Short mmCIF file of C-alpha atoms and ligand atoms in Angstrom, two decimals:
data_model
loop_
_atom_site.label_atom_id
_atom_site.label_comp_id
_atom_site.label_asym_id
_atom_site.label_seq_id
_atom_site.Cartn_x
_atom_site.Cartn_y
_atom_site.Cartn_z
CA MET A 1 -7.12 -45.32 13.91
CA ILE A 2 -9.53 -43.22 14.38
CA THR A 3 -10.62 -41.69 10.65
CA LEU A 4 -10.69 -38.13 10.29
CA LYS A 5 -13.89 -37.32 9.04
CA GLY A 6 -13.91 -34.38 6.68
CA ALA A 7 -18.11 -33.81 7.83
CA ALA A 8 -16.93 -32.54 10.97
CA VAL A 9 -14.33 -30.45 9.33
CA SER A 10 -16.33 -28.30 6.67
CA ALA A 11 -19.79 -28.19 9.55
CA LYS A 12 -16.78 -25.86 11.14
CA ILE A 13 -16.57 -24.30 8.20
CA ARG A 14 -20.51 -23.60 7.87
CA GLU A 15 -20.89 -22.73 11.31
CA GLU A 16 -18.20 -18.89 10.10
CA VAL A 17 -19.45 -18.40 7.17
CA THR A 18 -23.37 -18.07 8.79
CA GLU A 19 -21.76 -15.75 11.15
CA ALA A 20 -20.10 -13.72 8.80
CA LEU A 21 -23.08 -13.97 6.15
CA HIS A 22 -24.78 -11.43 8.72
CA GLU A 23 -22.75 -8.67 7.57
CA PHE A 24 -24.32 -9.21 3.97
CA PRO A 25 -28.10 -7.77 4.51
CA GLY A 26 -28.14 -7.95 1.05
CA ALA A 27 -27.46 -10.63 -1.66
CA ALA A 28 -25.70 -13.01 -0.93
CA PRO A 29 -22.32 -13.61 -1.64
CA LYS A 30 -22.83 -15.43 -5.57
CA LEU A 31 -20.12 -17.19 -7.17
CA ALA A 32 -19.02 -18.30 -10.60
CA ILE A 33 -18.46 -22.02 -11.51
CA VAL A 34 -17.05 -22.10 -15.23
CA ARG A 35 -17.24 -25.29 -16.79
CA VAL A 36 -16.10 -25.81 -20.64
CA GLY A 37 -17.37 -29.20 -21.91
CA GLU A 38 -19.25 -32.17 -20.36
CA ARG A 39 -16.22 -34.20 -17.64
CA PRO A 40 -17.96 -36.54 -15.54
CA ASP A 41 -15.60 -35.33 -12.61
CA ASP A 42 -15.91 -31.75 -13.14
CA MET A 43 -19.78 -31.57 -13.12
CA ALA A 44 -19.65 -34.23 -10.36
CA TYR A 45 -17.49 -31.21 -8.51
CA GLU A 46 -19.92 -29.13 -9.71
CA ARG A 47 -22.57 -30.51 -8.57
CA GLY A 48 -20.68 -30.50 -5.09
CA ALA A 49 -19.63 -26.78 -5.39
CA LEU A 50 -23.93 -25.61 -5.70
CA LYS A 51 -25.24 -28.03 -3.53
CA LYS A 52 -22.22 -26.95 -0.57
CA MET A 53 -23.55 -23.02 -1.37
CA GLU A 54 -27.04 -23.47 -1.00
CA ASN A 55 -26.91 -24.92 1.78
CA PHE A 56 -24.49 -22.12 3.10
CA GLY A 57 -26.38 -19.77 2.48
CA LEU A 58 -24.49 -18.60 -0.12
CA GLN A 59 -25.41 -18.19 -4.58
CA ALA A 60 -23.72 -19.52 -6.81
CA GLU A 61 -24.21 -19.93 -10.83
CA SER A 62 -23.37 -22.33 -13.07
CA PHE A 63 -21.90 -21.22 -16.65
CA SER A 64 -20.55 -24.14 -19.00
CA PHE A 65 -19.73 -23.62 -22.39
CA PRO A 66 -19.12 -26.50 -25.36
CA GLY A 67 -15.91 -28.19 -25.69
CA ASP A 68 -15.26 -27.36 -28.72
CA ILE A 69 -15.40 -23.31 -28.23
CA SER A 70 -12.39 -21.25 -29.67
CA ASP A 71 -10.05 -19.85 -27.31
CA GLU A 72 -11.12 -16.10 -28.75
CA ALA A 73 -14.30 -16.70 -27.97
CA PHE A 74 -13.63 -18.03 -24.34
CA GLN A 75 -12.09 -15.13 -23.43
CA ALA A 76 -14.86 -12.64 -24.30
CA GLU A 77 -16.65 -14.68 -22.39
CA PHE A 78 -14.89 -15.65 -18.80
CA LYS A 79 -13.93 -11.73 -19.09
CA LYS A 80 -17.66 -10.72 -18.99
CA ILE A 81 -18.21 -12.89 -16.21
CA ASN A 82 -14.38 -11.89 -15.08
CA ASP A 83 -16.27 -8.38 -14.90
CA ASN A 84 -19.68 -8.74 -13.80
CA PRO A 85 -19.89 -6.73 -10.10
CA ASP A 86 -22.47 -9.23 -9.30
CA ILE A 87 -19.78 -12.51 -9.33
CA ASP A 88 -18.13 -11.84 -5.85
CA GLY A 89 -15.85 -14.82 -6.84
CA ILE A 90 -15.31 -17.19 -9.03
CA LEU A 91 -13.89 -21.31 -9.12
CA LEU A 92 -12.60 -22.08 -13.06
CA LEU A 93 -13.43 -25.83 -13.72
CA ARG A 94 -9.53 -27.53 -14.78
CA PRO A 95 -7.57 -28.56 -17.07
CA LEU A 96 -9.77 -26.77 -20.33
CA PRO A 97 -9.49 -27.31 -23.20
CA GLU A 98 -6.09 -28.12 -25.21
CA GLN A 99 -7.52 -25.33 -27.71
CA ILE A 100 -7.35 -23.28 -24.49
CA ASN A 101 -5.07 -20.74 -23.49
CA GLU A 102 -5.13 -21.53 -19.55
CA ARG A 103 -2.27 -19.47 -18.69
CA ASP A 104 -4.58 -16.27 -20.16
CA ILE A 105 -6.79 -17.45 -17.71
CA GLU A 106 -4.93 -17.19 -15.56
CA HIS A 107 -3.37 -14.13 -16.13
CA MET A 108 -6.83 -12.70 -17.26
CA ILE A 109 -8.83 -13.49 -13.20
CA SER A 110 -9.28 -10.72 -10.79
CA SER A 111 -6.80 -11.89 -7.86
CA GLU A 112 -9.84 -10.92 -5.69
CA LYS A 113 -12.55 -13.28 -7.62
CA ASP A 114 -9.48 -15.70 -7.81
CA LEU A 115 -11.56 -18.18 -5.45
CA ASP A 116 -8.56 -21.36 -6.03
CA GLY A 117 -5.70 -19.01 -5.72
CA ILE A 118 -4.15 -20.18 -10.26
CA SER A 119 -3.81 -16.02 -10.35
CA PRO A 120 0.36 -15.51 -10.56
CA GLU A 121 -0.74 -12.71 -7.27
CA ASN A 122 -2.40 -15.02 -5.54
CA ILE A 123 0.10 -18.38 -5.87
CA ALA A 124 3.39 -15.37 -4.78
CA ARG A 125 1.13 -14.86 -1.94
CA VAL A 126 1.65 -19.10 -1.18
CA PHE A 127 5.21 -18.85 -1.89
CA ALA A 128 5.69 -16.02 -0.13
CA GLY A 129 3.58 -17.19 2.94
CA GLU A 130 1.47 -14.27 3.66
CA ASN A 131 -1.69 -14.31 4.65
CA GLU A 132 -3.95 -12.04 2.26
CA GLY A 133 -4.93 -13.70 -0.63
CA PHE A 134 -6.36 -17.26 -2.02
CA ALA A 135 -4.59 -20.63 -2.49
CA PRO A 136 -6.09 -23.79 -3.98
CA CYS A 137 -9.35 -25.11 -2.17
CA THR A 138 -7.98 -28.95 -2.23
CA ALA A 139 -4.16 -27.65 -0.51
CA GLU A 140 -5.59 -25.03 2.40
CA ALA A 141 -8.49 -27.83 2.84
CA VAL A 142 -5.94 -30.74 4.20
CA ILE A 143 -5.01 -27.87 6.86
CA GLU A 144 -7.88 -27.01 7.98
CA VAL A 145 -8.30 -30.90 8.66
CA LEU A 146 -4.93 -30.46 10.20
CA LYS A 147 -6.04 -27.64 12.34
CA ALA A 148 -10.12 -28.49 13.39
CA ASN A 149 -8.61 -32.11 14.64
CA ASP A 150 -5.75 -30.62 16.78
CA ILE A 151 -2.30 -31.76 14.90
CA SER A 152 -0.10 -29.79 15.68
CA LEU A 153 2.01 -29.30 12.42
CA SER A 154 5.16 -26.95 14.21
CA GLY A 155 7.99 -28.93 14.03
CA LYS A 156 6.82 -31.89 12.50
CA ARG A 157 7.96 -33.83 9.53
CA VAL A 158 5.53 -34.43 7.32
CA ALA A 159 5.79 -35.93 3.56
CA VAL A 160 4.01 -34.63 0.80
CA ILE A 161 3.87 -37.46 -1.99
CA GLY A 162 2.89 -35.08 -5.83
CA ARG A 163 3.80 -31.43 -6.73
CA SER A 164 1.35 -30.48 -8.38
CA MET A 165 0.00 -26.78 -8.41
CA VAL A 166 -2.98 -27.70 -7.95
CA VAL A 167 -1.53 -29.73 -3.87
CA GLY A 168 1.55 -30.36 -3.86
CA ARG A 169 3.26 -27.79 -3.60
CA PRO A 170 0.64 -25.02 -2.57
CA LEU A 171 0.36 -27.24 0.41
CA SER A 172 3.94 -27.56 1.02
CA MET A 173 4.67 -23.46 1.10
CA LEU A 174 1.20 -23.79 3.25
CA LEU A 175 2.52 -26.48 5.94
CA LEU A 176 6.10 -24.66 6.13
CA LYS A 177 4.12 -21.37 6.74
CA GLU A 178 2.67 -23.20 9.88
CA ASN A 179 6.16 -24.26 10.69
CA ALA A 180 6.26 -28.09 9.54
CA THR A 181 9.88 -30.04 8.35
CA VAL A 182 8.13 -30.74 4.59
CA THR A 183 9.16 -32.89 2.30
CA ILE A 184 7.67 -32.45 -1.32
CA CYS A 185 8.32 -36.19 -2.84
CA HIS A 186 7.35 -36.96 -6.69
CA THR A 187 7.80 -39.82 -9.80
CA ARG A 188 11.48 -39.20 -9.27
CA THR A 189 11.64 -39.79 -5.78
CA ARG A 190 14.72 -42.51 -4.35
CA GLU A 191 13.25 -44.75 -1.62
CA LEU A 192 9.78 -43.33 -1.36
CA GLU A 193 8.40 -45.31 1.08
CA LYS A 194 11.69 -45.45 4.31
CA THR A 195 10.79 -40.93 3.86
CA CYS A 196 7.43 -41.73 3.54
CA LYS A 197 7.73 -44.55 7.10
CA ASP A 198 10.00 -41.13 8.80
CA ALA A 199 7.26 -38.69 8.30
CA GLU A 200 4.70 -37.74 11.18
CA ILE A 201 2.14 -36.72 8.80
CA LEU A 202 2.19 -39.15 5.17
CA ILE A 203 -0.11 -36.80 2.72
CA ALA A 204 -0.59 -38.35 -0.34
CA ALA A 205 -1.47 -36.08 -3.75
CA ALA A 206 -0.49 -38.45 -6.66
CA GLY A 207 -3.54 -39.34 -7.93
CA LYS A 208 -2.55 -43.40 -8.04
CA ALA A 209 -5.55 -45.69 -6.10
CA LYS A 210 -4.72 -46.92 -3.38
CA MET A 211 -0.28 -46.99 -4.02
CA ILE A 212 -0.62 -45.96 0.33
CA ASP A 213 -0.01 -49.28 2.30
CA SER A 214 1.01 -49.81 6.26
CA SER A 215 4.90 -50.42 4.60
CA TYR A 216 4.62 -46.48 3.42
CA VAL A 217 3.72 -45.07 7.82
CA GLY A 218 5.08 -45.29 10.22
CA ALA A 219 3.65 -46.18 13.24
CA ASP A 220 1.33 -43.71 15.10
CA ALA A 221 1.28 -41.26 12.09
CA VAL A 222 -1.10 -39.14 11.29
CA VAL A 223 -2.47 -40.36 6.98
CA ILE A 224 -4.50 -37.08 5.18
CA ASP A 225 -5.42 -38.78 1.15
CA VAL A 226 -6.26 -36.18 -1.14
CA GLY A 227 -6.32 -39.03 -4.15
CA ILE A 228 -9.57 -39.37 -5.77
CA ASN A 229 -9.55 -41.99 -8.17
CA VAL A 230 -11.52 -44.28 -9.94
CA ASP A 231 -10.36 -48.61 -8.52
CA GLN A 232 -10.84 -51.49 -11.26
CA ASP A 233 -14.43 -51.94 -10.10
CA GLY A 234 -15.11 -48.86 -10.60
CA ASN A 235 -15.68 -47.49 -7.01
CA LEU A 236 -13.81 -43.73 -5.61
CA CYS A 237 -11.09 -44.59 -4.02
CA GLY A 238 -8.28 -42.62 -2.51
CA ASP A 239 -4.58 -43.18 -2.89
CA VAL A 240 -4.18 -44.27 0.11
CA ASP A 241 -5.00 -48.54 1.20
CA PHE A 242 -7.34 -47.13 3.84
CA GLU A 243 -7.98 -50.66 4.97
CA SER A 244 -4.40 -51.47 5.62
CA LEU A 245 -3.61 -48.68 8.08
CA ASN A 246 -6.05 -50.15 10.75
CA SER A 247 -2.91 -51.25 13.22
CA ILE A 248 -0.30 -48.77 11.92
CA ALA A 249 -1.64 -45.60 12.08
CA SER A 250 -2.92 -43.38 14.95
CA MET A 251 -5.41 -41.29 12.55
CA ALA A 252 -6.71 -41.00 8.78
CA THR A 253 -8.95 -40.26 5.94
CA PRO A 254 -11.27 -41.75 4.08
CA VAL A 255 -11.59 -41.08 1.05
CA PRO A 256 -14.99 -40.24 0.14
CA GLY A 257 -15.84 -37.99 3.24
CA GLY A 258 -12.68 -37.40 3.56
CA VAL A 259 -10.37 -34.00 2.14
CA GLY A 260 -12.43 -33.77 -0.45
CA ALA A 261 -15.71 -32.16 1.77
CA VAL A 262 -14.06 -29.72 2.77
CA THR A 263 -12.31 -28.09 0.27
CA THR A 264 -16.20 -27.16 -1.48
CA ALA A 265 -16.40 -25.42 1.71
CA VAL A 266 -12.91 -23.68 2.34
CA LEU A 267 -14.43 -22.45 -1.41
CA ALA A 268 -17.39 -20.51 0.34
CA LYS A 269 -15.07 -19.67 3.21
CA HIS A 270 -12.91 -17.84 0.38
CA LEU A 271 -16.04 -16.47 -1.56
CA VAL A 272 -17.67 -14.76 1.59
CA THR A 273 -14.04 -13.48 1.91
CA ALA A 274 -13.83 -12.00 -1.45
CA ALA A 275 -17.63 -10.72 -1.22
CA LYS A 276 -16.42 -8.94 1.91
CA LYS A 277 -13.13 -7.59 0.28
CA ARG A 278 -14.94 -6.13 -2.92
CA ARG A 279 -17.64 -5.18 -0.95
CA GLY A 280 -16.65 -3.43 1.83
CA SER A 281 -14.18 -1.65 -0.60
CA ARG A 282 -17.24 -0.19 -3.72
CA LYS A 283 -18.90 2.32 -0.43
P1 NAD B 1 -1.84 -34.25 -10.58
O1 NAD B 1 -1.45 -35.38 -11.49
O2 NAD B 1 -1.62 -32.76 -11.26
O3 NAD B 1 0.48 -35.01 -9.86
C1 NAD B 1 0.35 -35.79 -9.13
C2 NAD B 1 1.68 -35.92 -8.34
O4 NAD B 1 1.68 -37.00 -7.96
C3 NAD B 1 2.69 -34.95 -9.18
O5 NAD B 1 3.74 -34.28 -8.83
C4 NAD B 1 3.59 -36.72 -9.74
O6 NAD B 1 4.95 -36.21 -9.24
C5 NAD B 1 3.40 -37.94 -8.70
N1 NAD B 1 2.83 -38.84 -8.02
C6 NAD B 1 2.47 -39.42 -9.32
N2 NAD B 1 2.76 -40.42 -8.63
C7 NAD B 1 3.52 -40.86 -7.56
C8 NAD B 1 4.08 -41.79 -7.90
N3 NAD B 1 4.78 -43.35 -7.75
N4 NAD B 1 4.80 -41.75 -6.59
C9 NAD B 1 5.11 -40.45 -6.23
N5 NAD B 1 4.60 -39.73 -6.76
C10 NAD B 1 4.34 -39.60 -7.81
O7 NAD B 1 -2.40 -34.96 -9.49
P2 NAD B 1 -2.90 -33.42 -9.00
O8 NAD B 1 -3.60 -32.71 -9.53
O9 NAD B 1 -1.85 -32.20 -8.35
O10 NAD B 1 -4.40 -34.39 -7.92
C11 NAD B 1 -3.22 -35.83 -7.49
C12 NAD B 1 -4.70 -36.00 -6.57
O11 NAD B 1 -5.60 -35.12 -6.14
C13 NAD B 1 -6.08 -36.49 -7.83
O12 NAD B 1 -6.77 -37.96 -7.48
C14 NAD B 1 -7.19 -35.84 -7.88
O13 NAD B 1 -7.89 -36.70 -8.66
C15 NAD B 1 -6.95 -35.60 -6.28
N6 NAD B 1 -7.62 -33.88 -6.17
C16 NAD B 1 -8.15 -33.99 -5.01
C17 NAD B 1 -9.45 -32.60 -4.45
C18 NAD B 1 -10.35 -32.63 -3.86
O14 NAD B 1 -10.37 -31.99 -3.97
N7 NAD B 1 -10.03 -33.95 -2.70
C19 NAD B 1 -8.70 -31.83 -6.06
C20 NAD B 1 -7.87 -32.34 -6.40
C21 NAD B 1 -7.30 -33.56 -6.71
#
């Protein structure tokens, strides 16, 4: 079984970003990371994103707010960031605390700065199969992993486990755009094992530690693990029991070191695209 490492895919995206940076002789594109509260997974993602932006030669600034900030105060702060002409793109760490109306923020964020595809405009574009706009970075990262490893999608049977708006649903639409035959599985799916085993490409985004073992995987299938979970021993792990696939799958992504490493690279790519569009239109 071949291990599909995210670092190699991220390096390819970095080359594209570096090339595109020649078009920015002045200030490099700037990302704003917006965080409310101090959830450890948000903070880990933020650290990773900041490091990646620096590594790719891009600017990034964190805007953090107390976990008990009121809806009104957060909306006012978010508006300032959204309106700030020095900021080319925004990553909002979610979920937000209960008192904040996430829907209002999704409608407020400028679709041109919405690098993680949360605005209604960008969601509609993904579901319509358009080339414009931004898809959620993780969903697009899966496509990048497949393309970078020359895994064709046209006509393939692909099973996606998960139907969230962050991963499963938009990813299914991106796969469909590549002419894959997509089956979307979820908690109510009957005979999950059978559906998964029939897939030529299996993508797990359920958020359940090591739920997928070899009994879900068909011979020579490609397995992409989007899950980021913590196992009983406190170690980071995916939705897939990677070791168990050895004699059955042809290729699989590890966790850590797989899709997660590509997600922030896609974020960087989106930032450059957003900056090009915004700065170009200001000339
Ligand atoms: P979510 O909880 O919003 O959605 C999970 C989906 O999986 C649901 O649609 C549910 O129906 C389905 N599901 C859950 N258990 C199932 C089961 N036993 N059988 C069949 N379907 C099942 O989660 P999410 O936000 O979509 O994230 C999914 C996973 O991806 C999590 O582990 C998360 O940490 C990870 N994630 C990774 C990245 C990354 O950069 N790699 C980014 C976002 C999320």
